[in-house]
Amino acid sequence: MKTIPSMGVDAGYDDIYKTILIDTPVGPYFEEFLKTVGSEEGKSMTEVGTILSETDLELMKNVMKKAWLEDFYSFTQSIGGSTAEVMGHVLRMEADFRTMMITLNALNTPLASQSSQGERNKLYPSFGYLYPEGTSKLEKAWNEGTVRAALESCGAAKHVQLFDQVKAFYDAESRGKDGANKSIEDLIYVELGYLYELAFEQQMNYGVFYAFVKLKEQE
């Protein structure tokens, strides 16, 4: 991925996909990223080349992660049965957690401003327990108060509880004080561990393989 920005894009960004990534598992998601940045009104090849720079790798990874999550969720639901039930819950929670992480990490940055919220909002997965009502309200959130109000308004009690535990971390005045040393990533790491363990409680589903790999990653 780090070699892509050094390539010329004069022939079009589709050529990068066809030349390098078409035969790799990440190919379709990189194509989705290119469509996302290339479909913006007035976007030229020169500007796309700027987005494919070293400084924009985090944006690239987040857009591709969103595309992968949505694709994987659709695949698990097409299987049906216990797999769709178990994996549906796991991935919907992962999507919600990702939405929360993106929102909170954007606080006190230019991405939370009204002029830049579009850049942040396009990273939100288009499924989950928060979607669409909660996601729609989070798209307008710009500080701790509006984030909590958005979560509370859609009845996301678990999400509100997590937010209340870490809100001090994202408050510029409280950061560094006692009780403000845990980020949303720290809490989500623990919550996901519990979530993956629950996948083993149902028999005859492929979700246990996903959960096993994810738990091994946490070791």
mmCIF file of C-alpha atoms in Angstrom:
data_model
loop_
_atom_site.group_PDB
_atom_site.id
_atom_site.type_symbol
_atom_site.label_atom_id
_atom_site.label_comp_id
_atom_site.label_asym_id
_atom_site.label_seq_id
_atom_site.Cartn_x
_atom_site.Cartn_y
_atom_site.Cartn_z
ATOM 1 C CA MET A 1 0.000 0.000 0.000
ATOM 2 C CA LYS A 2 2.843 2.395 0.793
ATOM 3 C CA THR A 3 4.226 2.102 -2.757
ATOM 4 C CA ILE A 4 0.952 3.204 -4.370
ATOM 5 C CA PRO A 5 1.371 6.962 -3.763
ATOM 6 C CA SER A 6 4.678 6.957 -5.653
ATOM 7 C CA MET A 7 2.979 5.756 -8.827
ATOM 8 C CA GLY A 8 1.854 8.152 -11.527
ATOM 9 C CA VAL A 9 -1.885 8.561 -11.988
ATOM 10 C CA ASP A 10 -1.839 10.393 -15.299
ATOM 11 C CA ALA A 11 -3.464 7.441 -17.028
ATOM 12 C CA GLY A 12 -6.255 7.328 -14.479
ATOM 13 C CA TYR A 13 -6.683 5.815 -11.050
ATOM 14 C CA ASP A 14 -8.495 2.781 -12.514
ATOM 15 C CA ASP A 15 -5.176 1.719 -14.083
ATOM 16 C CA ILE A 16 -3.577 1.473 -10.645
ATOM 17 C CA TYR A 17 -6.310 -0.905 -9.550
ATOM 18 C CA LYS A 18 -6.129 -2.995 -12.735
ATOM 19 C CA THR A 19 -2.324 -3.152 -12.709
ATOM 20 C CA ILE A 20 -1.561 -3.840 -9.075
ATOM 21 C CA LEU A 21 -4.537 -4.836 -6.988
ATOM 22 C CA ILE A 22 -7.049 -6.634 -9.187
ATOM 23 C CA ASP A 23 -5.746 -10.075 -8.184
ATOM 24 C CA THR A 24 -5.420 -9.363 -4.468
ATOM 25 C CA PRO A 25 -8.103 -9.827 -1.796
ATOM 26 C CA VAL A 26 -8.009 -6.109 -1.011
ATOM 27 C CA GLY A 27 -8.606 -5.179 -4.656
ATOM 28 C CA PRO A 28 -12.382 -4.586 -4.541
ATOM 29 C CA TYR A 29 -12.050 -2.451 -1.411
ATOM 30 C CA PHE A 30 -9.283 -0.355 -2.881
ATOM 31 C CA GLU A 31 -11.527 0.166 -5.905
ATOM 32 C CA GLU A 32 -14.250 1.365 -3.538
ATOM 33 C CA PHE A 33 -11.787 3.838 -2.041
ATOM 34 C CA LEU A 34 -10.891 5.139 -5.491
ATOM 35 C CA LYS A 35 -14.554 5.524 -6.380
ATOM 36 C CA THR A 36 -15.173 7.405 -3.132
ATOM 37 C CA VAL A 37 -12.450 9.976 -3.738
ATOM 38 C CA GLY A 38 -12.881 10.035 -7.514
ATOM 39 C CA SER A 39 -16.626 10.596 -7.467
ATOM 40 C CA GLU A 40 -16.405 13.913 -5.640
ATOM 41 C CA GLU A 41 -17.520 16.784 -7.803
ATOM 42 C CA GLY A 42 -14.644 18.498 -9.542
ATOM 43 C CA LYS A 43 -12.048 15.937 -8.472
ATOM 44 C CA SER A 44 -9.153 15.822 -10.942
ATOM 45 C CA MET A 45 -6.481 13.175 -11.376
ATOM 46 C CA THR A 46 -3.946 15.525 -9.783
ATOM 47 C CA GLU A 47 -6.091 15.799 -6.664
ATOM 48 C CA VAL A 48 -6.598 12.029 -6.536
ATOM 49 C CA GLY A 49 -2.826 11.677 -6.659
ATOM 50 C CA THR A 50 -2.597 13.937 -3.627
ATOM 51 C CA ILE A 51 -5.017 11.720 -1.714
ATOM 52 C CA LEU A 52 -2.860 8.712 -2.610
ATOM 53 C CA SER A 53 0.050 10.184 -0.677
ATOM 54 C CA GLU A 54 1.815 8.909 2.396
ATOM 55 C CA THR A 55 -0.025 11.376 4.607
ATOM 56 C CA ASP A 56 -3.411 10.034 3.546
ATOM 57 C CA LEU A 57 -2.835 6.355 4.275
ATOM 58 C CA GLU A 58 -5.027 6.489 7.385
ATOM 59 C CA LEU A 59 -7.958 7.788 5.356
ATOM 60 C CA MET A 60 -7.342 5.122 2.751
ATOM 61 C CA LYS A 61 -7.312 2.350 5.359
ATOM 62 C CA ASN A 62 -10.480 3.614 7.025
ATOM 63 C CA VAL A 63 -12.444 3.792 3.773
ATOM 64 C CA MET A 64 -11.263 0.311 2.800
ATOM 65 C CA LYS A 65 -12.106 -1.078 6.256
ATOM 66 C CA LYS A 66 -15.625 0.337 5.924
ATOM 67 C CA ALA A 67 -16.048 -1.279 2.497
ATOM 68 C CA TRP A 68 -14.757 -4.618 3.824
ATOM 69 C CA LEU A 69 -17.087 -4.581 6.843
ATOM 70 C CA GLU A 70 -20.124 -3.870 4.674
ATOM 71 C CA ASP A 71 -19.173 -6.579 2.189
ATOM 72 C CA PHE A 72 -18.453 -9.156 4.897
ATOM 73 C CA TYR A 73 -21.722 -8.360 6.665
ATOM 74 C CA SER A 74 -23.689 -8.922 3.440
ATOM 75 C CA PHE A 75 -21.869 -12.215 2.902
ATOM 76 C CA THR A 76 -22.618 -13.533 6.389
ATOM 77 C CA GLN A 77 -26.279 -12.619 6.051
ATOM 78 C CA SER A 78 -26.501 -14.468 2.743
ATOM 79 C CA ILE A 79 -25.438 -17.686 4.521
ATOM 80 C CA GLY A 80 -28.457 -17.568 6.797
ATOM 81 C CA GLY A 81 -29.163 -19.694 9.859
ATOM 82 C CA SER A 82 -27.135 -19.464 13.042
ATOM 83 C CA THR A 83 -24.151 -18.025 11.180
ATOM 84 C CA ALA A 84 -26.190 -15.026 10.029
ATOM 85 C CA GLU A 85 -27.524 -14.539 13.549
ATOM 86 C CA VAL A 86 -24.175 -14.813 15.350
ATOM 87 C CA MET A 87 -22.077 -12.936 12.807
ATOM 88 C CA GLY A 88 -24.819 -10.378 12.259
ATOM 89 C CA HIS A 89 -24.697 -9.389 15.918
ATOM 90 C CA VAL A 90 -20.895 -9.379 16.055
ATOM 91 C CA LEU A 91 -20.458 -7.278 12.918
ATOM 92 C CA ARG A 92 -23.254 -4.863 13.799
ATOM 93 C CA MET A 93 -21.530 -4.209 17.110
ATOM 94 C CA GLU A 94 -18.159 -3.827 15.348
ATOM 95 C CA ALA A 95 -19.763 -1.319 12.968
ATOM 96 C CA ASP A 96 -21.225 0.637 15.893
ATOM 97 C CA PHE A 97 -17.905 0.626 17.726
ATOM 98 C CA ARG A 98 -16.168 1.837 14.594
ATOM 99 C CA THR A 99 -18.678 4.664 14.226
ATOM 100 C CA MET A 100 -18.067 5.665 17.840
ATOM 101 C CA MET A 101 -14.273 5.553 17.454
ATOM 102 C CA ILE A 102 -14.343 7.706 14.328
ATOM 103 C CA THR A 103 -16.683 10.223 15.962
ATOM 104 C CA LEU A 104 -14.790 10.535 19.237
ATOM 105 C CA ASN A 105 -11.338 10.631 17.656
ATOM 106 C CA ALA A 106 -12.521 13.456 15.412
ATOM 107 C CA LEU A 107 -13.528 15.615 18.385
ATOM 108 C CA ASN A 108 -11.314 18.664 18.934
ATOM 109 C CA THR A 109 -9.959 18.260 15.397
ATOM 110 C CA PRO A 110 -10.894 19.983 12.115
ATOM 111 C CA LEU A 111 -12.933 16.880 11.148
ATOM 112 C CA ALA A 112 -15.540 17.800 13.765
ATOM 113 C CA SER A 113 -16.142 21.202 12.187
ATOM 114 C CA GLN A 114 -19.199 21.651 10.011
ATOM 115 C CA SER A 115 -17.094 22.257 6.922
ATOM 116 C CA SER A 116 -15.170 18.980 7.320
ATOM 117 C CA GLN A 117 -17.849 16.662 8.711
ATOM 118 C CA GLY A 118 -18.413 15.183 5.271
ATOM 119 C CA GLU A 119 -14.899 13.708 5.302
ATOM 120 C CA ARG A 120 -15.587 12.087 8.676
ATOM 121 C CA ASN A 121 -19.114 10.918 7.879
ATOM 122 C CA LYS A 122 -18.144 8.956 4.789
ATOM 123 C CA LEU A 123 -16.142 6.628 7.049
ATOM 124 C CA TYR A 124 -19.267 5.462 8.923
ATOM 125 C CA PRO A 125 -20.424 1.909 8.046
ATOM 126 C CA SER A 126 -23.894 1.751 6.501
ATOM 127 C CA PHE A 127 -25.182 -0.911 8.876
ATOM 128 C CA GLY A 128 -25.239 -1.653 12.591
ATOM 129 C CA TYR A 129 -27.551 -1.072 15.522
ATOM 130 C CA LEU A 130 -26.954 2.670 15.322
ATOM 131 C CA TYR A 131 -27.738 2.758 11.609
ATOM 132 C CA PRO A 132 -29.569 4.653 10.235
ATOM 133 C CA GLU A 133 -31.115 6.850 12.963
ATOM 134 C CA GLY A 134 -28.146 7.007 15.314
ATOM 135 C CA THR A 135 -25.616 7.355 12.519
ATOM 136 C CA SER A 136 -27.614 10.189 10.983
ATOM 137 C CA LYS A 137 -27.543 12.092 14.274
ATOM 138 C CA LEU A 138 -23.866 11.378 14.880
ATOM 139 C CA GLU A 139 -23.126 12.848 11.459
ATOM 140 C CA LYS A 140 -24.162 16.218 12.888
ATOM 141 C CA ALA A 141 -22.326 15.797 16.220
ATOM 142 C CA TRP A 142 -19.450 18.203 16.873
ATOM 143 C CA ASN A 143 -18.691 17.944 20.616
ATOM 144 C CA GLU A 144 -19.107 15.631 23.616
ATOM 145 C CA GLY A 145 -22.612 16.856 24.374
ATOM 146 C CA THR A 146 -23.982 16.339 20.882
ATOM 147 C CA VAL A 147 -22.377 12.896 20.662
ATOM 148 C CA ARG A 148 -24.036 11.767 23.890
ATOM 149 C CA ALA A 149 -27.382 13.231 22.846
ATOM 150 C CA ALA A 150 -27.199 11.377 19.523
ATOM 151 C CA LEU A 151 -26.469 8.055 21.226
ATOM 152 C CA GLU A 152 -29.113 8.563 23.893
ATOM 153 C CA SER A 153 -31.844 9.571 21.441
ATOM 154 C CA CYS A 154 -31.729 6.237 19.631
ATOM 155 C CA GLY A 155 -31.885 4.134 22.796
ATOM 156 C CA ALA A 156 -28.302 2.871 22.589
ATOM 157 C CA ALA A 157 -27.857 2.320 26.332
ATOM 158 C CA LYS A 158 -24.685 0.244 25.955
ATOM 159 C CA HIS A 159 -23.105 2.843 23.721
ATOM 160 C CA VAL A 160 -24.011 5.661 26.107
ATOM 161 C CA GLN A 161 -22.460 3.709 28.969
ATOM 162 C CA LEU A 162 -19.202 3.314 27.050
ATOM 163 C CA PHE A 163 -19.200 6.977 26.116
ATOM 164 C CA ASP A 164 -19.728 8.084 29.721
ATOM 165 C CA GLN A 165 -16.687 6.063 30.780
ATOM 166 C CA VAL A 166 -14.357 7.764 28.303
ATOM 167 C CA LYS A 167 -15.830 11.223 27.726
ATOM 168 C CA ALA A 168 -13.259 12.818 30.033
ATOM 169 C CA PHE A 169 -10.483 11.473 27.781
ATOM 170 C CA TYR A 170 -11.879 13.448 24.843
ATOM 171 C CA ASP A 171 -12.489 16.603 26.862
ATOM 172 C CA ALA A 172 -9.531 18.914 26.245
ATOM 173 C CA GLU A 173 -9.798 20.371 29.756
ATOM 174 C CA SER A 174 -10.030 16.995 31.535
ATOM 175 C CA ARG A 175 -7.416 15.050 29.572
ATOM 176 C CA GLY A 176 -4.530 13.923 31.735
ATOM 177 C CA LYS A 177 -6.497 14.097 34.980
ATOM 178 C CA ASP A 178 -7.444 11.103 37.115
ATOM 179 C CA GLY A 179 -10.120 8.999 35.439
ATOM 180 C CA ALA A 180 -9.353 10.419 31.997
ATOM 181 C CA ASN A 181 -6.711 7.910 30.932
ATOM 182 C CA LYS A 182 -8.899 5.448 29.020
ATOM 183 C CA SER A 183 -9.839 5.917 25.381
ATOM 184 C CA ILE A 184 -12.780 4.377 23.544
ATOM 185 C CA GLU A 185 -10.329 1.951 21.892
ATOM 186 C CA ASP A 186 -9.371 0.574 25.324
ATOM 187 C CA LEU A 187 -12.980 -0.172 26.253
ATOM 188 C CA ILE A 188 -13.922 -1.541 22.837
ATOM 189 C CA TYR A 189 -10.970 -3.940 22.965
ATOM 190 C CA VAL A 190 -12.441 -5.482 26.128
ATOM 191 C CA GLU A 191 -16.019 -5.450 24.825
ATOM 192 C CA LEU A 192 -15.009 -7.206 21.617
ATOM 193 C CA GLY A 193 -13.291 -9.932 23.626
ATOM 194 C CA TYR A 194 -16.563 -10.660 25.440
ATOM 195 C CA LEU A 195 -18.442 -10.498 22.157
ATOM 196 C CA TYR A 196 -16.191 -13.055 20.448
ATOM 197 C CA GLU A 197 -16.457 -15.419 23.422
ATOM 198 C CA LEU A 198 -20.252 -15.376 23.145
ATOM 199 C CA ALA A 199 -19.996 -16.659 19.569
ATOM 200 C CA PHE A 200 -19.010 -20.058 20.968
ATOM 201 C CA GLU A 201 -22.266 -20.429 22.880
ATOM 202 C CA GLN A 202 -24.256 -21.303 19.748
ATOM 203 C CA GLN A 203 -23.635 -24.518 17.868
ATOM 204 C CA MET A 204 -23.456 -25.112 14.136
ATOM 205 C CA ASN A 205 -22.295 -21.700 12.973
ATOM 206 C CA TYR A 206 -19.221 -20.443 11.148
ATOM 207 C CA GLY A 207 -18.955 -17.456 13.453
ATOM 208 C CA VAL A 208 -16.782 -19.488 15.829
ATOM 209 C CA PHE A 209 -13.938 -19.454 13.289
ATOM 210 C CA TYR A 210 -14.052 -15.670 13.004
ATOM 211 C CA ALA A 211 -14.271 -15.346 16.784
ATOM 212 C CA PHE A 212 -11.356 -17.757 17.279
ATOM 213 C CA VAL A 213 -9.087 -15.765 14.954
ATOM 214 C CA LYS A 214 -10.063 -12.473 16.592
ATOM 215 C CA LEU A 215 -9.423 -13.841 20.083
ATOM 216 C CA LYS A 216 -6.017 -15.129 18.959
ATOM 217 C CA GLU A 217 -5.209 -11.625 17.733
ATOM 218 C CA GLN A 218 -5.956 -10.309 21.222
ATOM 219 C CA GLU A 219 -3.585 -12.714 22.946
#
